[in-house]
């Protein structure tokens, strides 16, 4: 779970910097969209981790995990649809925010494994 904390912390830092920089070049929707997309990415990542941990608890848990994963994806899709439909967010800003989280995740995993190699 420590790696999740680092991913969230670094993602928030990058998202805030990216949003602040985008204020100078775009209208207000892009920075807001980046933050919304990043928040959705972090929530989705936490849901994925919860689901994977649940798979370890036996076969009955698998049905619940599949149902909760589909529910989570439906809710995320619904939120994305609504913020775009009501013109609150921009699809490219949402994509940028989501991308930040999912780029930092493998980078943080790589850095974590690299530290283990040096320490052994």
PDB file of C-alpha atoms in Angstrom:
ATOM      1  CA  UNK A   1       0.000   0.000   0.000  1.00  0.00           C
ATOM      2  CA  UNK A   2       3.001   2.267   0.347  1.00  0.00           C
ATOM      3  CA  UNK A   3       3.396   2.373  -3.430  1.00  0.00           C
ATOM      4  CA  UNK A   4      -0.226   3.525  -3.747  1.00  0.00           C
ATOM      5  CA  UNK A   5       0.468   6.429  -1.388  1.00  0.00           C
ATOM      6  CA  UNK A   6       3.487   7.448  -3.468  1.00  0.00           C
ATOM      7  CA  UNK A   7       1.505   7.189  -6.714  1.00  0.00           C
ATOM      8  CA  UNK A   8      -1.294   9.328  -5.277  1.00  0.00           C
ATOM      9  CA  UNK A   9       1.135  11.895  -3.843  1.00  0.00           C
ATOM     10  CA  UNK A  10       3.150  12.242  -7.048  1.00  0.00           C
ATOM     11  CA  UNK A  11       0.005  12.261  -9.174  1.00  0.00           C
ATOM     12  CA  UNK A  12      -1.468  15.084  -7.115  1.00  0.00           C
ATOM     13  CA  UNK A  13       1.727  17.109  -7.424  1.00  0.00           C
ATOM     14  CA  UNK A  14       1.867  16.646 -11.214  1.00  0.00           C
ATOM     15  CA  UNK A  15      -1.873  17.288 -11.597  1.00  0.00           C
ATOM     16  CA  UNK A  16      -1.703  20.537  -9.639  1.00  0.00           C
ATOM     17  CA  UNK A  17       1.344  21.753 -11.575  1.00  0.00           C
ATOM     18  CA  UNK A  18      -0.259  20.803 -14.895  1.00  0.00           C
ATOM     19  CA  UNK A  19      -3.525  22.507 -13.941  1.00  0.00           C
ATOM     20  CA  UNK A  20      -1.798  25.697 -12.812  1.00  0.00           C
ATOM     21  CA  UNK A  21       0.239  25.842 -16.016  1.00  0.00           C
ATOM     22  CA  UNK A  22      -2.825  25.207 -18.169  1.00  0.00           C
ATOM     23  CA  UNK A  23      -4.605  28.212 -16.604  1.00  0.00           C
ATOM     24  CA  UNK A  24      -2.251  30.477 -18.545  1.00  0.00           C
ATOM     25  CA  UNK A  25      -2.927  28.830 -21.913  1.00  0.00           C
ATOM     26  CA  UNK A  26      -6.539  27.596 -21.832  1.00  0.00           C
ATOM     27  CA  UNK A  27      -9.929  28.545 -20.449  1.00  0.00           C
ATOM     28  CA  UNK A  28     -11.068  27.381 -17.007  1.00  0.00           C
ATOM     29  CA  UNK A  29     -12.470  24.072 -18.270  1.00  0.00           C
ATOM     30  CA  UNK A  30      -9.104  22.516 -19.074  1.00  0.00           C
ATOM     31  CA  UNK A  31      -7.535  22.908 -15.593  1.00  0.00           C
ATOM     32  CA  UNK A  32     -10.772  21.707 -13.987  1.00  0.00           C
ATOM     33  CA  UNK A  33     -10.934  18.796 -16.422  1.00  0.00           C
ATOM     34  CA  UNK A  34      -7.361  17.794 -15.613  1.00  0.00           C
ATOM     35  CA  UNK A  35      -8.163  17.740 -11.891  1.00  0.00           C
ATOM     36  CA  UNK A  36     -11.412  15.803 -12.427  1.00  0.00           C
ATOM     37  CA  UNK A  37      -9.663  13.299 -14.691  1.00  0.00           C
ATOM     38  CA  UNK A  38      -6.872  12.845 -12.164  1.00  0.00           C
ATOM     39  CA  UNK A  39      -9.346  12.351  -9.328  1.00  0.00           C
ATOM     40  CA  UNK A  40     -11.220   9.748 -11.384  1.00  0.00           C
ATOM     41  CA  UNK A  41      -7.926   8.009 -12.148  1.00  0.00           C
ATOM     42  CA  UNK A  42      -6.958   7.874  -8.478  1.00  0.00           C
ATOM     43  CA  UNK A  43     -10.409   6.618  -7.436  1.00  0.00           C
ATOM     44  CA  UNK A  44     -10.301   3.996 -10.185  1.00  0.00           C
ATOM     45  CA  UNK A  45      -6.825   2.885  -9.089  1.00  0.00           C
ATOM     46  CA  UNK A  46      -7.991   2.500  -5.496  1.00  0.00           C
ATOM     47  CA  UNK A  47     -10.971   0.474  -6.735  1.00  0.00           C
ATOM     48  CA  UNK A  48      -8.712  -1.776  -8.788  1.00  0.00           C
ATOM     49  CA  UNK A  49      -6.465  -2.429  -5.810  1.00  0.00           C
ATOM     50  CA  UNK A  50      -9.473  -3.171  -3.616  1.00  0.00           C
ATOM     51  CA  UNK A  51     -10.752  -5.595  -6.263  1.00  0.00           C
ATOM     52  CA  UNK A  52      -7.444  -7.392  -6.632  1.00  0.00           C
ATOM     53  CA  UNK A  53      -7.103  -7.762  -2.871  1.00  0.00           C
ATOM     54  CA  UNK A  54     -10.642  -9.159  -2.782  1.00  0.00           C
ATOM     55  CA  UNK A  55      -9.732 -11.902  -5.252  1.00  0.00           C
ATOM     56  CA  UNK A  56      -7.455 -13.375  -2.623  1.00  0.00           C
ATOM     57  CA  UNK A  57     -10.386 -14.181  -0.326  1.00  0.00           C
ATOM     58  CA  UNK A  58     -11.801 -17.156  -2.203  1.00  0.00           C
ATOM     59  CA  UNK A  59     -14.258 -18.056  -4.940  1.00  0.00           C
ATOM     60  CA  UNK A  60     -17.312 -16.362  -3.405  1.00  0.00           C
ATOM     61  CA  UNK A  61     -15.461 -13.084  -3.372  1.00  0.00           C
ATOM     62  CA  UNK A  62     -14.878 -13.317  -7.134  1.00  0.00           C
ATOM     63  CA  UNK A  63     -18.550 -12.784  -7.929  1.00  0.00           C
ATOM     64  CA  UNK A  64     -18.712  -9.754  -5.655  1.00  0.00           C
ATOM     65  CA  UNK A  65     -15.508  -8.348  -7.142  1.00  0.00           C
ATOM     66  CA  UNK A  66     -16.783  -8.727 -10.709  1.00  0.00           C
ATOM     67  CA  UNK A  67     -20.052  -7.028  -9.766  1.00  0.00           C
ATOM     68  CA  UNK A  68     -18.307  -4.211  -7.897  1.00  0.00           C
ATOM     69  CA  UNK A  69     -15.810  -3.709 -10.751  1.00  0.00           C
ATOM     70  CA  UNK A  70     -18.601  -3.400 -13.293  1.00  0.00           C
ATOM     71  CA  UNK A  71     -20.455  -1.032 -10.979  1.00  0.00           C
ATOM     72  CA  UNK A  72     -17.314   1.069 -10.492  1.00  0.00           C
ATOM     73  CA  UNK A  73     -16.700   1.287 -14.240  1.00  0.00           C
ATOM     74  CA  UNK A  74     -20.347   2.200 -14.841  1.00  0.00           C
ATOM     75  CA  UNK A  75     -20.187   4.986 -12.248  1.00  0.00           C
ATOM     76  CA  UNK A  76     -16.903   6.326 -13.681  1.00  0.00           C
ATOM     77  CA  UNK A  77     -18.375   6.264 -17.184  1.00  0.00           C
ATOM     78  CA  UNK A  78     -21.523   7.989 -15.954  1.00  0.00           C
ATOM     79  CA  UNK A  79     -19.498  10.735 -14.238  1.00  0.00           C
ATOM     80  CA  UNK A  80     -17.417  11.292 -17.377  1.00  0.00           C
ATOM     81  CA  UNK A  81     -20.566  11.387 -19.509  1.00  0.00           C
ATOM     82  CA  UNK A  82     -22.299  13.865 -17.194  1.00  0.00           C
ATOM     83  CA  UNK A  83     -19.398  16.307 -16.857  1.00  0.00           C
ATOM     84  CA  UNK A  84     -19.011  16.343 -20.647  1.00  0.00           C
ATOM     85  CA  UNK A  85     -22.783  16.504 -21.319  1.00  0.00           C
ATOM     86  CA  UNK A  86     -23.279  19.474 -18.996  1.00  0.00           C
ATOM     87  CA  UNK A  87     -20.158  21.146 -20.416  1.00  0.00           C
ATOM     88  CA  UNK A  88     -18.342  21.179 -17.077  1.00  0.00           C
ATOM     89  CA  UNK A  89     -15.233  19.485 -18.397  1.00  0.00           C
ATOM     90  CA  UNK A  90     -13.310  18.972 -21.604  1.00  0.00           C
ATOM     91  CA  UNK A  91     -12.643  15.447 -22.856  1.00  0.00           C
ATOM     92  CA  UNK A  92      -8.977  16.220 -23.591  1.00  0.00           C
ATOM     93  CA  UNK A  93      -8.436  17.610 -20.096  1.00  0.00           C
ATOM     94  CA  UNK A  94     -10.063  14.535 -18.574  1.00  0.00           C
ATOM     95  CA  UNK A  95      -7.834  12.336 -20.693  1.00  0.00           C
ATOM     96  CA  UNK A  96      -4.761  14.305 -19.615  1.00  0.00           C
ATOM     97  CA  UNK A  97      -5.655  13.911 -15.935  1.00  0.00           C
ATOM     98  CA  UNK A  98      -6.312  10.183 -16.292  1.00  0.00           C
ATOM     99  CA  UNK A  99      -3.076   9.770 -18.229  1.00  0.00           C
ATOM    100  CA  UNK A 100      -1.016  11.428 -15.493  1.00  0.00           C
ATOM    101  CA  UNK A 101      -2.127   8.837 -12.949  1.00  0.00           C
ATOM    102  CA  UNK A 102      -1.618   5.872 -15.265  1.00  0.00           C
ATOM    103  CA  UNK A 103       1.818   7.040 -16.376  1.00  0.00           C
ATOM    104  CA  UNK A 104       3.016   7.609 -12.820  1.00  0.00           C
ATOM    105  CA  UNK A 105       1.834   4.146 -11.735  1.00  0.00           C
ATOM    106  CA  UNK A 106       4.307   2.071 -13.817  1.00  0.00           C
ATOM    107  CA  UNK A 107       7.062   4.645 -13.250  1.00  0.00           C
ATOM    108  CA  UNK A 108       6.607   4.340  -9.504  1.00  0.00           C
ATOM    109  CA  UNK A 109       6.595   0.535  -9.784  1.00  0.00           C
ATOM    110  CA  UNK A 110       9.816   0.672 -11.795  1.00  0.00           C
ATOM    111  CA  UNK A 111      11.474   2.992  -9.268  1.00  0.00           C
ATOM    112  CA  UNK A 112      10.320   0.785  -6.407  1.00  0.00           C
ATOM    113  CA  UNK A 113      11.816  -2.333  -8.011  1.00  0.00           C
ATOM    114  CA  UNK A 114      15.015  -0.491  -8.837  1.00  0.00           C
ATOM    115  CA  UNK A 115      15.458   0.467  -5.179  1.00  0.00           C
ATOM    116  CA  UNK A 116      15.024  -3.171  -4.162  1.00  0.00           C
ATOM    117  CA  UNK A 117      17.760  -4.284  -6.574  1.00  0.00           C
ATOM    118  CA  UNK A 118      20.267  -1.839  -5.100  1.00  0.00           C
ATOM    119  CA  UNK A 119      19.406  -2.617  -1.497  1.00  0.00           C
ATOM    120  CA  UNK A 120      19.920  -6.401  -1.819  1.00  0.00           C
TER     121      UNK A 120
END
